[in-house]
PDB file of C-alpha atoms and ligand atoms in Angstrom:
ATOM      1  CA  MET A   1     -50.263 207.361  31.819  1.00 95.00           C
ATOM      2  CA  GLU A   2     -52.514 210.083  30.561  1.00 96.00           C
ATOM      3  CA  VAL A   3     -55.272 210.865  33.044  1.00 97.00           C
ATOM      4  CA  ILE A   4     -58.386 212.663  31.795  1.00 97.00           C
ATOM      5  CA  ILE A   5     -60.926 213.824  34.401  1.00 97.00           C
ATOM      6  CA  LYS A   6     -64.413 214.496  33.183  1.00 97.00           C
ATOM      7  CA  PRO A   7     -67.347 215.893  35.174  1.00 97.00           C
ATOM      8  CA  ASP A   8     -69.565 212.756  35.049  1.00 98.00           C
ATOM      9  CA  ALA A   9     -69.999 209.331  33.523  1.00 98.00           C
ATOM     10  CA  VAL A  10     -71.721 210.614  30.365  1.00 98.00           C
ATOM     11  CA  ALA A  11     -68.732 212.810  29.584  1.00 98.00           C
ATOM     12  CA  VAL A  12     -66.392 209.870  30.265  1.00 98.00           C
ATOM     13  CA  SER A  13     -68.381 207.726  27.731  1.00 98.00           C
ATOM     14  CA  LYS A  14     -68.340 210.534  25.049  1.00 98.00           C
ATOM     15  CA  GLU A  15     -64.561 211.054  25.404  1.00 97.00           C
ATOM     16  CA  ALA A  16     -63.981 207.286  25.119  1.00 98.00           C
ATOM     17  CA  ALA A  17     -66.264 207.018  22.117  1.00 98.00           C
ATOM     18  CA  GLY A  18     -64.269 209.810  20.411  1.00 98.00           C
ATOM     19  CA  ILE A  19     -61.105 207.660  20.883  1.00 98.00           C
ATOM     20  CA  PHE A  20     -62.803 204.566  19.337  1.00 98.00           C
ATOM     21  CA  ARG A  21     -64.164 206.651  16.453  1.00 98.00           C
ATOM     22  CA  GLU A  22     -60.746 208.122  15.804  1.00 97.00           C
ATOM     23  CA  GLN A  23     -59.118 204.677  15.946  1.00 98.00           C
ATOM     24  CA  LEU A  24     -61.507 203.260  13.382  1.00 98.00           C
ATOM     25  CA  ALA A  25     -61.264 206.268  11.148  1.00 98.00           C
ATOM     26  CA  THR A  26     -57.431 206.043  11.133  1.00 98.00           C
ATOM     27  CA  LYS A  27     -57.294 202.255  10.782  1.00 98.00           C
ATOM     28  CA  PRO A  28     -60.638 200.699   9.758  1.00 98.00           C
ATOM     29  CA  GLU A  29     -59.243 197.216  10.183  1.00 98.00           C
ATOM     30  CA  SER A  30     -58.325 197.836  13.748  1.00 98.00           C
ATOM     31  CA  VAL A  31     -58.273 195.084  16.333  1.00 98.00           C
ATOM     32  CA  LEU A  32     -60.309 196.192  19.347  1.00 98.00           C
ATOM     33  CA  GLY A  33     -60.117 194.651  22.784  1.00 98.00           C
ATOM     34  CA  LEU A  34     -63.505 194.909  24.484  1.00 98.00           C
ATOM     35  CA  ALA A  35     -64.753 194.840  28.082  1.00 98.00           C
ATOM     36  CA  THR A  36     -68.153 194.121  29.788  1.00 98.00           C
ATOM     37  CA  GLY A  37     -69.647 195.156  33.150  1.00 96.00           C
ATOM     38  CA  GLY A  38     -71.417 198.296  34.092  1.00 96.00           C
ATOM     39  CA  THR A  39     -68.731 200.891  33.141  1.00 98.00           C
ATOM     40  CA  PRO A  40     -68.673 200.519  29.344  1.00 98.00           C
ATOM     41  CA  LEU A  41     -72.470 200.574  28.865  1.00 98.00           C
ATOM     42  CA  GLY A  42     -72.438 204.349  28.309  1.00 98.00           C
ATOM     43  CA  LEU A  43     -69.582 204.045  25.777  1.00 98.00           C
ATOM     44  CA  TYR A  44     -71.428 201.332  23.871  1.00 98.00           C
ATOM     45  CA  ARG A  45     -74.525 203.471  23.763  1.00 98.00           C
ATOM     46  CA  GLU A  46     -72.432 206.328  22.361  1.00 98.00           C
ATOM     47  CA  LEU A  47     -70.902 204.050  19.710  1.00 98.00           C
ATOM     48  CA  VAL A  48     -74.230 202.786  18.637  1.00 98.00           C
ATOM     49  CA  ALA A  49     -75.505 206.390  18.330  1.00 98.00           C
ATOM     50  CA  LEU A  50     -72.331 207.326  16.332  1.00 98.00           C
ATOM     51  CA  PHE A  51     -72.944 204.311  14.120  1.00 98.00           C
ATOM     52  CA  THR A  52     -76.629 205.143  13.613  1.00 98.00           C
ATOM     53  CA  ALA A  53     -75.561 208.685  12.611  1.00 98.00           C
ATOM     54  CA  GLY A  54     -73.062 207.184  10.026  1.00 98.00           C
ATOM     55  CA  ARG A  55     -70.129 208.538  11.900  1.00 98.00           C
ATOM     56  CA  VAL A  56     -68.375 205.281  12.664  1.00 98.00           C
ATOM     57  CA  ASP A  57     -67.923 201.988  10.679  1.00 98.00           C
ATOM     58  CA  PHE A  58     -67.016 198.699  12.320  1.00 98.00           C
ATOM     59  CA  SER A  59     -67.272 196.566   9.107  1.00 98.00           C
ATOM     60  CA  GLN A  60     -63.629 195.917   8.799  1.00 98.00           C
ATOM     61  CA  CYS A  61     -62.599 195.637  12.510  1.00 98.00           C
ATOM     62  CA  THR A  62     -61.912 192.547  14.628  1.00 98.00           C
ATOM     63  CA  THR A  63     -62.784 192.344  18.339  1.00 98.00           C
ATOM     64  CA  PHE A  64     -61.557 190.245  21.206  1.00 98.00           C
ATOM     65  CA  ASN A  65     -63.338 190.356  24.547  1.00 98.00           C
ATOM     66  CA  LEU A  66     -61.334 190.229  27.803  1.00 98.00           C
ATOM     67  CA  ASP A  67     -63.194 187.526  29.575  1.00 98.00           C
ATOM     68  CA  GLU A  68     -66.067 185.065  29.961  1.00 98.00           C
ATOM     69  CA  TYR A  69     -67.569 183.114  32.827  1.00 97.00           C
ATOM     70  CA  VAL A  70     -66.591 179.357  32.904  1.00 97.00           C
ATOM     71  CA  GLY A  71     -69.722 177.324  32.554  1.00 96.00           C
ATOM     72  CA  LEU A  72     -71.882 179.891  30.733  1.00 96.00           C
ATOM     73  CA  GLY A  73     -72.430 179.285  27.000  1.00 95.00           C
ATOM     74  CA  ALA A  74     -72.837 182.159  24.510  1.00 95.00           C
ATOM     75  CA  ALA A  75     -76.548 181.711  24.628  1.00 95.00           C
ATOM     76  CA  HIS A  76     -76.827 182.089  28.439  1.00 95.00           C
ATOM     77  CA  GLY A  77     -78.487 185.351  29.353  1.00 94.00           C
ATOM     78  CA  HIS A  78     -75.746 186.286  31.807  1.00 95.00           C
ATOM     79  CA  SER A  79     -72.763 185.289  29.609  1.00 97.00           C
ATOM     80  CA  TYR A  80     -70.490 188.122  28.407  1.00 97.00           C
ATOM     81  CA  ALA A  81     -71.067 186.842  24.852  1.00 98.00           C
ATOM     82  CA  SER A  82     -74.755 187.637  25.226  1.00 97.00           C
ATOM     83  CA  TYR A  83     -73.939 191.060  26.927  1.00 97.00           C
ATOM     84  CA  MET A  84     -71.891 191.912  23.889  1.00 98.00           C
ATOM     85  CA  GLN A  85     -74.651 190.814  21.495  1.00 98.00           C
ATOM     86  CA  GLU A  86     -77.184 192.933  23.321  1.00 98.00           C
ATOM     87  CA  HIS A  87     -75.192 196.048  23.869  1.00 98.00           C
ATOM     88  CA  LEU A  88     -73.004 196.234  20.775  1.00 98.00           C
ATOM     89  CA  PHE A  89     -72.631 193.447  18.254  1.00 98.00           C
ATOM     90  CA  THR A  90     -76.266 193.360  17.119  1.00 98.00           C
ATOM     91  CA  GLN A  91     -76.484 197.192  17.065  1.00 98.00           C
ATOM     92  CA  VAL A  92     -73.568 197.972  14.718  1.00 98.00           C
ATOM     93  CA  ASN A  93     -71.991 196.428  11.636  1.00 98.00           C
ATOM     94  CA  ILE A  94     -69.346 194.287  13.289  1.00 98.00           C
ATOM     95  CA  ASP A  95     -68.736 191.078  11.236  1.00 98.00           C
ATOM     96  CA  SER A  96     -69.850 188.290  13.680  1.00 96.00           C
ATOM     97  CA  ALA A  97     -67.091 186.045  12.310  1.00 97.00           C
ATOM     98  CA  ARG A  98     -64.514 188.530  13.592  1.00 98.00           C
ATOM     99  CA  ALA A  99     -66.074 189.188  16.993  1.00 98.00           C
ATOM    100  CA  HIS A 100     -64.367 186.926  19.591  1.00 98.00           C
ATOM    101  CA  VAL A 101     -65.362 186.146  23.160  1.00 98.00           C
ATOM    102  CA  PRO A 102     -63.701 183.378  25.109  1.00 98.00           C
ATOM    103  CA  ASP A 103     -65.851 180.255  25.175  1.00 98.00           C
ATOM    104  CA  GLY A 104     -67.160 179.533  28.713  1.00 98.00           C
ATOM    105  CA  LEU A 105     -68.063 175.960  27.568  1.00 98.00           C
ATOM    106  CA  ALA A 106     -64.667 175.116  26.005  1.00 97.00           C
ATOM    107  CA  PRO A 107     -64.052 171.418  26.767  1.00 97.00           C
ATOM    108  CA  ASP A 108     -60.276 171.936  27.087  1.00 97.00           C
ATOM    109  CA  VAL A 109     -59.802 175.275  28.805  1.00 97.00           C
ATOM    110  CA  PRO A 110     -55.986 175.475  28.573  1.00 98.00           C
ATOM    111  CA  GLN A 111     -56.080 174.636  24.900  1.00 98.00           C
ATOM    112  CA  HIS A 112     -58.812 177.218  24.264  1.00 98.00           C
ATOM    113  CA  CYS A 113     -56.836 179.874  26.079  1.00 98.00           C
ATOM    114  CA  GLU A 114     -53.755 179.122  23.954  1.00 98.00           C
ATOM    115  CA  ALA A 115     -55.901 179.340  20.797  1.00 98.00           C
ATOM    116  CA  TYR A 116     -57.344 182.601  21.904  1.00 98.00           C
ATOM    117  CA  GLU A 117     -53.800 184.046  22.321  1.00 98.00           C
ATOM    118  CA  GLN A 118     -52.854 182.766  18.922  1.00 98.00           C
ATOM    119  CA  ALA A 119     -56.038 184.233  17.351  1.00 98.00           C
ATOM    120  CA  ILE A 120     -55.076 187.667  18.719  1.00 98.00           C
ATOM    121  CA  GLN A 121     -51.566 187.288  17.298  1.00 98.00           C
ATOM    122  CA  ARG A 122     -52.908 186.129  13.943  1.00 98.00           C
ATOM    123  CA  ALA A 123     -55.159 189.226  13.812  1.00 98.00           C
ATOM    124  CA  GLY A 124     -52.034 191.422  14.238  1.00 98.00           C
ATOM    125  CA  GLY A 125     -52.364 192.181  18.002  1.00 98.00           C
ATOM    126  CA  ILE A 126     -54.786 194.434  19.704  1.00 98.00           C
ATOM    127  CA  ASP A 127     -54.661 198.093  18.671  1.00 98.00           C
ATOM    128  CA  LEU A 128     -57.043 199.581  21.248  1.00 98.00           C
ATOM    129  CA  GLN A 129     -57.916 197.679  24.489  1.00 99.00           C
ATOM    130  CA  LEU A 130     -60.856 198.929  26.582  1.00 98.00           C
ATOM    131  CA  LEU A 131     -60.618 198.171  30.358  1.00 98.00           C
ATOM    132  CA  GLY A 132     -62.720 198.754  33.426  1.00 98.00           C
ATOM    133  CA  ILE A 133     -61.163 198.386  36.822  1.00 98.00           C
ATOM    134  CA  GLY A 134     -62.407 196.299  39.746  1.00 96.00           C
ATOM    135  CA  GLY A 135     -62.762 197.752  43.199  1.00 95.00           C
ATOM    136  CA  ASP A 136     -59.864 195.437  44.108  1.00 94.00           C
ATOM    137  CA  GLY A 137     -57.625 196.760  41.238  1.00 97.00           C
ATOM    138  CA  HIS A 138     -58.257 193.893  38.779  1.00 97.00           C
ATOM    139  CA  ILE A 139     -58.163 194.389  35.076  1.00 98.00           C
ATOM    140  CA  GLY A 140     -59.843 191.724  32.978  1.00 98.00           C
ATOM    141  CA  PHE A 141     -60.391 189.240  35.749  1.00 97.00           C
ATOM    142  CA  ASN A 142     -56.784 189.317  36.882  1.00 98.00           C
ATOM    143  CA  GLU A 143     -57.403 189.412  40.613  1.00 97.00           C
ATOM    144  CA  PRO A 144     -54.892 190.652  43.115  1.00 97.00           C
ATOM    145  CA  GLY A 145     -51.884 188.233  43.111  1.00 97.00           C
ATOM    146  CA  SER A 146     -52.111 187.651  39.320  1.00 98.00           C
ATOM    147  CA  ALA A 147     -48.752 187.424  37.652  1.00 98.00           C
ATOM    148  CA  LEU A 148     -48.017 190.693  35.831  1.00 98.00           C
ATOM    149  CA  GLY A 149     -46.796 188.621  32.814  1.00 98.00           C
ATOM    150  CA  SER A 150     -49.784 186.277  32.746  1.00 98.00           C
ATOM    151  CA  ARG A 151     -51.574 185.246  29.513  1.00 98.00           C
ATOM    152  CA  THR A 152     -55.079 184.073  28.856  1.00 98.00           C
ATOM    153  CA  ARG A 153     -56.046 181.456  31.394  1.00 98.00           C
ATOM    154  CA  ILE A 154     -58.676 180.326  33.913  1.00 98.00           C
ATOM    155  CA  LYS A 155     -58.910 182.425  37.126  1.00 98.00           C
ATOM    156  CA  THR A 156     -60.884 182.090  40.335  1.00 97.00           C
ATOM    157  CA  LEU A 157     -62.873 185.173  41.191  1.00 96.00           C
ATOM    158  CA  THR A 158     -62.451 186.758  44.642  1.00 95.00           C
ATOM    159  CA  ARG A 159     -65.438 186.809  46.994  1.00 94.00           C
ATOM    160  CA  GLN A 160     -65.591 190.625  46.495  1.00 92.00           C
ATOM    161  CA  THR A 161     -65.846 190.336  42.667  1.00 93.00           C
ATOM    162  CA  ILE A 162     -68.535 187.654  43.052  1.00 95.00           C
ATOM    163  CA  VAL A 163     -70.455 190.029  45.456  1.00 93.00           C
ATOM    164  CA  ASP A 164     -69.911 193.007  43.057  1.00 91.00           C
ATOM    165  CA  ASN A 165     -71.161 191.053  40.057  1.00 92.00           C
ATOM    166  CA  ALA A 166     -74.121 189.501  41.805  1.00 94.00           C
ATOM    167  CA  ARG A 167     -76.173 192.654  40.729  1.00 91.00           C
ATOM    168  CA  PHE A 168     -76.186 191.278  37.143  1.00 91.00           C
ATOM    169  CA  PHE A 169     -77.381 187.760  38.252  1.00 92.00           C
ATOM    170  CA  GLY A 170     -79.829 188.706  40.938  1.00 89.00           C
ATOM    171  CA  ARG A 171     -78.477 186.125  43.393  1.00 91.00           C
ATOM    172  CA  GLU A 172     -74.876 185.715  44.582  1.00 94.00           C
ATOM    173  CA  GLN A 173     -75.146 181.895  44.420  1.00 94.00           C
ATOM    174  CA  ASP A 174     -75.663 182.190  40.641  1.00 93.00           C
ATOM    175  CA  VAL A 175     -72.350 183.968  39.916  1.00 95.00           C
ATOM    176  CA  PRO A 176     -69.870 181.484  38.462  1.00 97.00           C
ATOM    177  CA  HIS A 177     -66.639 181.233  40.493  1.00 96.00           C
ATOM    178  CA  HIS A 178     -64.267 180.795  37.500  1.00 97.00           C
ATOM    179  CA  VAL A 179     -63.564 182.887  34.437  1.00 98.00           C
ATOM    180  CA  ILE A 180     -61.391 182.700  31.414  1.00 98.00           C
ATOM    181  CA  THR A 181     -59.559 186.010  31.193  1.00 98.00           C
ATOM    182  CA  MET A 182     -56.784 187.594  29.124  1.00 98.00           C
ATOM    183  CA  GLY A 183     -53.688 187.896  31.287  1.00 98.00           C
ATOM    184  CA  VAL A 184     -52.032 191.109  32.432  1.00 98.00           C
ATOM    185  CA  GLY A 185     -49.262 190.355  29.882  1.00 98.00           C
ATOM    186  CA  THR A 186     -51.893 189.916  27.130  1.00 98.00           C
ATOM    187  CA  ILE A 187     -53.361 193.293  27.996  1.00 98.00           C
ATOM    188  CA  MET A 188     -49.967 194.883  28.194  1.00 98.00           C
ATOM    189  CA  ASP A 189     -49.257 193.807  24.645  1.00 98.00           C
ATOM    190  CA  ALA A 190     -52.070 196.095  23.285  1.00 98.00           C
ATOM    191  CA  ARG A 191     -50.835 199.108  21.478  1.00 98.00           C
ATOM    192  CA  HIS A 192     -53.063 201.461  23.396  1.00 98.00           C
ATOM    193  CA  CYS A 193     -54.934 200.748  26.624  1.00 98.00           C
ATOM    194  CA  LEU A 194     -58.006 202.804  27.540  1.00 98.00           C
ATOM    195  CA  VAL A 195     -59.186 202.413  31.137  1.00 98.00           C
ATOM    196  CA  LEU A 196     -62.618 203.818  32.213  1.00 98.00           C
ATOM    197  CA  ALA A 197     -63.768 204.316  35.757  1.00 98.00           C
ATOM    198  CA  THR A 198     -66.692 206.144  37.236  1.00 98.00           C
ATOM    199  CA  GLY A 199     -68.093 206.604  40.718  1.00 98.00           C
ATOM    200  CA  ALA A 200     -66.678 207.086  44.244  1.00 98.00           C
ATOM    201  CA  HIS A 201     -66.545 203.246  44.848  1.00 97.00           C
ATOM    202  CA  LYS A 202     -63.646 203.210  42.248  1.00 98.00           C
ATOM    203  CA  ALA A 203     -61.636 206.106  43.717  1.00 98.00           C
ATOM    204  CA  ALA A 204     -59.287 203.937  45.843  1.00 98.00           C
ATOM    205  CA  ALA A 205     -58.508 201.461  43.018  1.00 98.00           C
ATOM    206  CA  VAL A 206     -57.935 204.248  40.587  1.00 98.00           C
ATOM    207  CA  ALA A 207     -55.423 205.963  42.903  1.00 98.00           C
ATOM    208  CA  ALA A 208     -53.653 202.660  43.561  1.00 98.00           C
ATOM    209  CA  MET A 209     -53.506 201.999  39.807  1.00 98.00           C
ATOM    210  CA  ALA A 210     -52.199 205.312  38.674  1.00 98.00           C
ATOM    211  CA  GLU A 211     -50.167 206.555  41.650  1.00 98.00           C
ATOM    212  CA  GLY A 212     -49.489 203.612  43.912  1.00 97.00           C
ATOM    213  CA  PRO A 213     -46.535 201.159  43.651  1.00 98.00           C
ATOM    214  CA  VAL A 214     -46.572 198.730  40.792  1.00 98.00           C
ATOM    215  CA  THR A 215     -47.505 195.454  42.471  1.00 98.00           C
ATOM    216  CA  ALA A 216     -49.346 192.209  41.535  1.00 98.00           C
ATOM    217  CA  MET A 217     -51.592 193.095  44.468  1.00 98.00           C
ATOM    218  CA  VAL A 218     -53.093 195.761  42.225  1.00 98.00           C
ATOM    219  CA  PRO A 219     -52.864 194.198  38.782  1.00 98.00           C
ATOM    220  CA  ALA A 220     -54.015 197.424  37.093  1.00 98.00           C
ATOM    221  CA  SER A 221     -50.824 199.120  38.435  1.00 98.00           C
ATOM    222  CA  ALA A 222     -48.856 197.199  35.729  1.00 98.00           C
ATOM    223  CA  LEU A 223     -50.311 199.780  33.335  1.00 98.00           C
ATOM    224  CA  GLN A 224     -47.840 202.296  34.747  1.00 98.00           C
ATOM    225  CA  PHE A 225     -45.326 200.474  32.532  1.00 98.00           C
ATOM    226  CA  HIS A 226     -47.538 200.715  29.394  1.00 98.00           C
ATOM    227  CA  ARG A 227     -46.218 202.952  26.754  1.00 96.00           C
ATOM    228  CA  LYS A 228     -49.680 204.314  25.854  1.00 98.00           C
ATOM    229  CA  CYS A 229     -52.395 204.140  28.473  1.00 98.00           C
ATOM    230  CA  THR A 230     -55.214 206.612  28.731  1.00 98.00           C
ATOM    231  CA  LEU A 231     -57.320 206.680  31.934  1.00 98.00           C
ATOM    232  CA  ILE A 232     -60.654 208.460  31.658  1.00 98.00           C
ATOM    233  CA  ILE A 233     -62.528 208.938  34.912  1.00 98.00           C
ATOM    234  CA  ASP A 234     -65.260 211.133  36.446  1.00 98.00           C
ATOM    235  CA  GLU A 235     -64.701 213.516  39.326  1.00 97.00           C
ATOM    236  CA  ALA A 236     -65.851 210.966  41.912  1.00 98.00           C
ATOM    237  CA  ALA A 237     -63.440 208.306  40.691  1.00 98.00           C
ATOM    238  CA  ALA A 238     -60.628 210.976  40.659  1.00 98.00           C
ATOM    239  CA  ALA A 239     -61.175 211.961  44.269  1.00 98.00           C
ATOM    240  CA  GLN A 240     -58.176 210.144  45.739  1.00 98.00           C
ATOM    241  CA  LEU A 241     -55.635 211.078  43.102  1.00 98.00           C
ATOM    242  CA  SER A 242     -52.986 213.273  44.644  1.00 98.00           C
ATOM    243  CA  ARG A 243     -52.001 214.885  41.329  1.00 97.00           C
ATOM    244  CA  ARG A 244     -55.371 215.499  39.898  1.00 96.00           C
ATOM    245  CA  ASP A 245     -54.901 219.268  39.499  1.00 96.00           C
ATOM    246  CA  TYR A 246     -51.759 218.480  37.437  1.00 96.00           C
ATOM    247  CA  TYR A 247     -53.577 216.042  35.234  1.00 96.00           C
ATOM    248  CA  ARG A 248     -56.284 218.675  34.577  1.00 95.00           C
ATOM    249  CA  TRP A 249     -53.600 221.238  33.782  1.00 95.00           C
ATOM    250  CA  VAL A 250     -51.897 218.803  31.279  1.00 94.00           C
ATOM    251  CA  TYR A 251     -55.253 218.059  29.644  1.00 92.00           C
ATOM    252  CA  ASP A 252     -56.352 221.739  29.327  1.00 91.00           C
ATOM    253  CA  HIS A 253     -52.941 222.769  27.890  1.00 91.00           C
ATOM    254  CA  LYS A 254     -52.607 219.885  25.460  1.00 84.00           C
ATOM    255  CA  PRO A 255     -51.093 221.179  22.249  1.00 81.00           C
ATOM    256  CA  GLU A 256     -53.509 221.311  19.311  1.00 75.00           C
ATOM    257  CA  TRP A 257     -51.496 218.592  17.434  1.00 71.00           C
ATOM    258  CA  GLN A 258     -51.960 216.116  20.265  1.00 70.00           C
ATOM    259  CA  ARG A 259     -55.786 216.384  20.363  1.00 59.00           C
ATOM    260  CA  VAL A 260     -57.796 213.596  18.838  1.00 52.00           C
TER     261      VAL A 260
HETATM  262  C1  LIG B   1     -65.177 193.004  32.388  1.00 50.30           C
HETATM  263  C2  LIG B   1     -63.882 193.056  33.082  1.00 50.30           C
HETATM  264  C3  LIG B   1     -63.812 193.571  34.506  1.00 50.30           C
HETATM  265  C4  LIG B   1     -64.573 194.884  34.747  1.00 50.30           C
HETATM  266  C5  LIG B   1     -64.428 195.307  36.150  1.00 50.30           C
HETATM  267  C6  LIG B   1     -65.285 196.530  36.452  1.00 50.30           C
HETATM  268  O1  LIG B   1     -65.029 192.430  31.080  1.00 50.30           O
HETATM  269  O2  LIG B   1     -62.896 192.619  32.589  1.00 50.30           O
HETATM  270  O3  LIG B   1     -62.415 193.863  34.800  1.00 50.30           O
HETATM  271  O4  LIG B   1     -64.159 195.871  33.837  1.00 50.30           O
HETATM  272  O5  LIG B   1     -64.820 194.303  37.055  1.00 50.30           O
HETATM  273  O6  LIG B   1     -66.675 196.174  36.359  1.00 50.30           O
HETATM  274  P1  LIG B   1     -67.796 197.303  36.371  1.00 50.30           P
HETATM  275  O7  LIG B   1     -67.642 198.160  35.119  1.00 50.30           O
HETATM  276  O8  LIG B   1     -69.087 196.495  36.366  1.00 50.30           O
HETATM  277  O9  LIG B   1     -67.557 198.046  37.624  1.00 50.30           O
END
């Protein structure tokens, strides 16, 4: 896993935006895996700014979001589909027919999950998968205990995740208890995983993910087996990494030909 430590959240977003820009410049028809929540907001702002400046083109790409709340339709103000519309899809030239978010109102959830997996396959697989990390080590909404080979399916959120996400809903009682999420195995199939984390409240999860044992109790730790995973974090989120000086050394001495 490549660990990149930046001074603050803005620098994390800029570094991540550079990776997205490079991906789309190299392969305009890339399949992008996208995330929601607080962490990627700065990245989406950067991508919108790059698009406005004519420096990135989304017209040929396809996107698949990680997850959606069960029971919330795309038009619901707190659905992840509407989050994506607000923060990215309506701000750039992504073809709406190729922007996929799981359907929180799917009448047959297992069948919808299977179809979502097949759509990813048909698109050629995910080239670049964006991920945040939960305070409990989840990726997507694969909560602790999730099978490390899991595929897209329904999951029950932990009490902690419900409390964490209540800030988007206003009231804890309004946070749905179930989600449709790509599985850890679905995420592991992506050609490149890009994990972002900022803030001291993520420091323990980041250390467990990157330096702890690989265990279903920290689903993000499965990424230690990924052939190409980039973790971009700010100083606060890096605070509990025992090898952070080494990661800085590696980054600062990266050969020119490896720089994006
Ligand atoms: C969101 C997702 C989640 C979040 C994680 C961190 O689509 O899959 O895994 O990335 O819960 O959320 P924030 O960024 O709000 O701290």
